[in-house]
């Protein structure tokens, strides 16, 4: 069984409960890092330059209307976060009265651009999670692992959680517009444990987006939870049983939860999506299904995480180049195109419910470097182009490399480490924006290489933004992309504005910038962007009617074709949740001196982080009327949450 797990390349989505061995691939000379994976400083060497050389002067010929094959309409909340249920107490907060302020800030940044954020609480640990009575879990905690009940090859300890976990989620939604996914435990179906259905609908109300009906059921037989003959048909039978049982026990009194189910959530391990569709699943449960979903990782790092006989550990240096091409995404997503077409036909949004750079924790030097920021953004845009309706990037705790926002037991509120994929999510929110009317197309032009993907972004059929990647790592400048943008059917503007996602190399760890602002390196963030926002103005060639935008190698540029195309503060007013033990003013967060040193302008942050865009009025954004006092996790300080109204 264990061996099967190891050969399930790219398919297993396993969360780790023990130390991992990836540091064995430490490429840096000298001392070996012995701390937790999320903060391992080891970096890789950039891959060699493409040979032969690739097209770097790229014509982007836009049409003002009538562009065919645009994606379905997309939301700015396209990239959401999937938080392994067992680590919610590290990421969200300790309990409903001790919420992590950095988490609120990180979500608020996305809300500002997209209007809302999707967060899934679940993963493998949802399957054996038990909602226990109030008071059972000691010390005001919301969850605990029962280590006497450890089972299976994933060594997943059963999880016990209290209703207060749901109250914590609901409280978060009253600060930032986070909508939630949860999962129904599916290992045991006779009877199902339906407590989470009743409680989540009651507590989260309209903030409950959906309930997963099983997590990767096509892998159940691998871990001994079903026998080998378990099929999509059997899964459908269990789905039916759930509905019968919920109805018989009145577990969904409002009737709403049973219209929010998500299936089949397969990992494409032993069933194809088509096998599920062909089993009649969607026809039969059309009224119960709010979303169709799959889960997919490009590859796994299970051998490094779990070791064991025959374990062949992947060397991240050899696979780094796979994370720096667009073709990797098109290849990964090709098997789903039929399903996203099908989903449109049956009128259901189709989600990538759990994904990341690699399952079993990701890869040192890839998942935690600028590579992942570019990779995640290209992946998300390719999914948007491919008619997915959203994707959840998975966070799994300190023993993994792939976190968007690694939690830390060493952290106080201002000492989070913001991972590369968070930048992908932030930028994606801005690429799409909050209109719900945005369409995406992956731009193809003769001779375009896999190193320089381009997406054109449309509102109401008109191009508004252009997203240009350069995956190449070449400080010489020889591989800088020159994107020559032209527009037929309308007048080309005399200048365009550009924001860059930047780092000096693809293997850089932390300190990436988006339009000049950063969340710093390890332990430097309270979730607010630091530094002065820097938006470039590029003058166009009015004779040639073209605008040429340079994109460094490596880098990413978002080109705004007009001032209306800015989305940065259109989702919601900027909102920050500063923390202070001293005063009730809004901008006195306690900040490490090292952070201040890198954060030009930080102290003006409340709307400075909204950058050049003006606040809606001259008045400060911090409404005195809505100060909420909470206390901060891991510290007894009082926190003042100031909401900009
Ligand atoms: C996405 O859906 C739209 C609308 O149905 C369609 O025109 C387009 O070709 C689809 N894109 C892909 C990549 O399947
Ligand atoms: C949350 O934890 C704190 C500190 O342990 C405790 O004082 C508080 O009562 C807890 N809140 C809840 C709702 O249990
Ligand atoms: C922990 O798991 C064991 C084995 O499944 C079970 O017998 C025990 O009751 C559980 N403990 C608690 C506190 O739920
Ligand atoms: C948070 O949840 C608790 C329930 O534990 C509730 O009493 C409290 O009012 C909530 N706080 C906010 C700010 O919503
Ligand atoms: C596409 O999906 C439909 C519905 O499941 C299926 O009947 C068809 O065979 C699939 N086509 C391909 C090319 O896989
Ligand atoms: C944090 O966790 C790591 C690994 O789990 C442990 O070695 C370390 O002692 C912990 N630090 C604190 C301050 O609790
Ligand atoms: C976009 O859709 C969400 C619901 O998913 C809704 O709350 C929001 O108001 C919509 N935004 C616009 C601009 O229509």
PDB file of N, CA and C in Angstrom, residues 28 211 289 355 596:
ATOM      1  N   UNK A  28      23.201  24.298  -1.148  1.00  0.00           N
ATOM      2  CA  UNK A  28      24.157  25.307  -0.697  1.00  0.00           C
ATOM      3  C   UNK A  28      25.298  24.622   0.043  1.00  0.00           C
ATOM      4  N   UNK A 211     -20.108  22.429   0.250  1.00  0.00           N
ATOM      5  CA  UNK A 211     -19.672  21.322   1.111  1.00  0.00           C
ATOM      6  C   UNK A 211     -19.195  20.192   0.216  1.00  0.00           C
ATOM      7  N   UNK A 289     -25.946  19.725  -6.465  1.00  0.00           N
ATOM      8  CA  UNK A 289     -24.559  20.102  -6.753  1.00  0.00           C
ATOM      9  C   UNK A 289     -24.443  21.596  -7.034  1.00  0.00           C
ATOM     10  N   UNK A 355      -4.833  22.337  -5.103  1.00  0.00           N
ATOM     11  CA  UNK A 355      -3.664  22.186  -5.966  1.00  0.00           C
ATOM     12  C   UNK A 355      -2.503  22.950  -5.362  1.00  0.00           C
ATOM     13  N   UNK A 596      11.079  47.566   8.923  1.00  0.00           N
ATOM     14  CA  UNK A 596      10.982  48.988   8.623  1.00  0.00           C
ATOM     15  C   UNK A 596      12.074  49.408   7.657  1.00  0.00           C
TER      16      UNK A 596
END
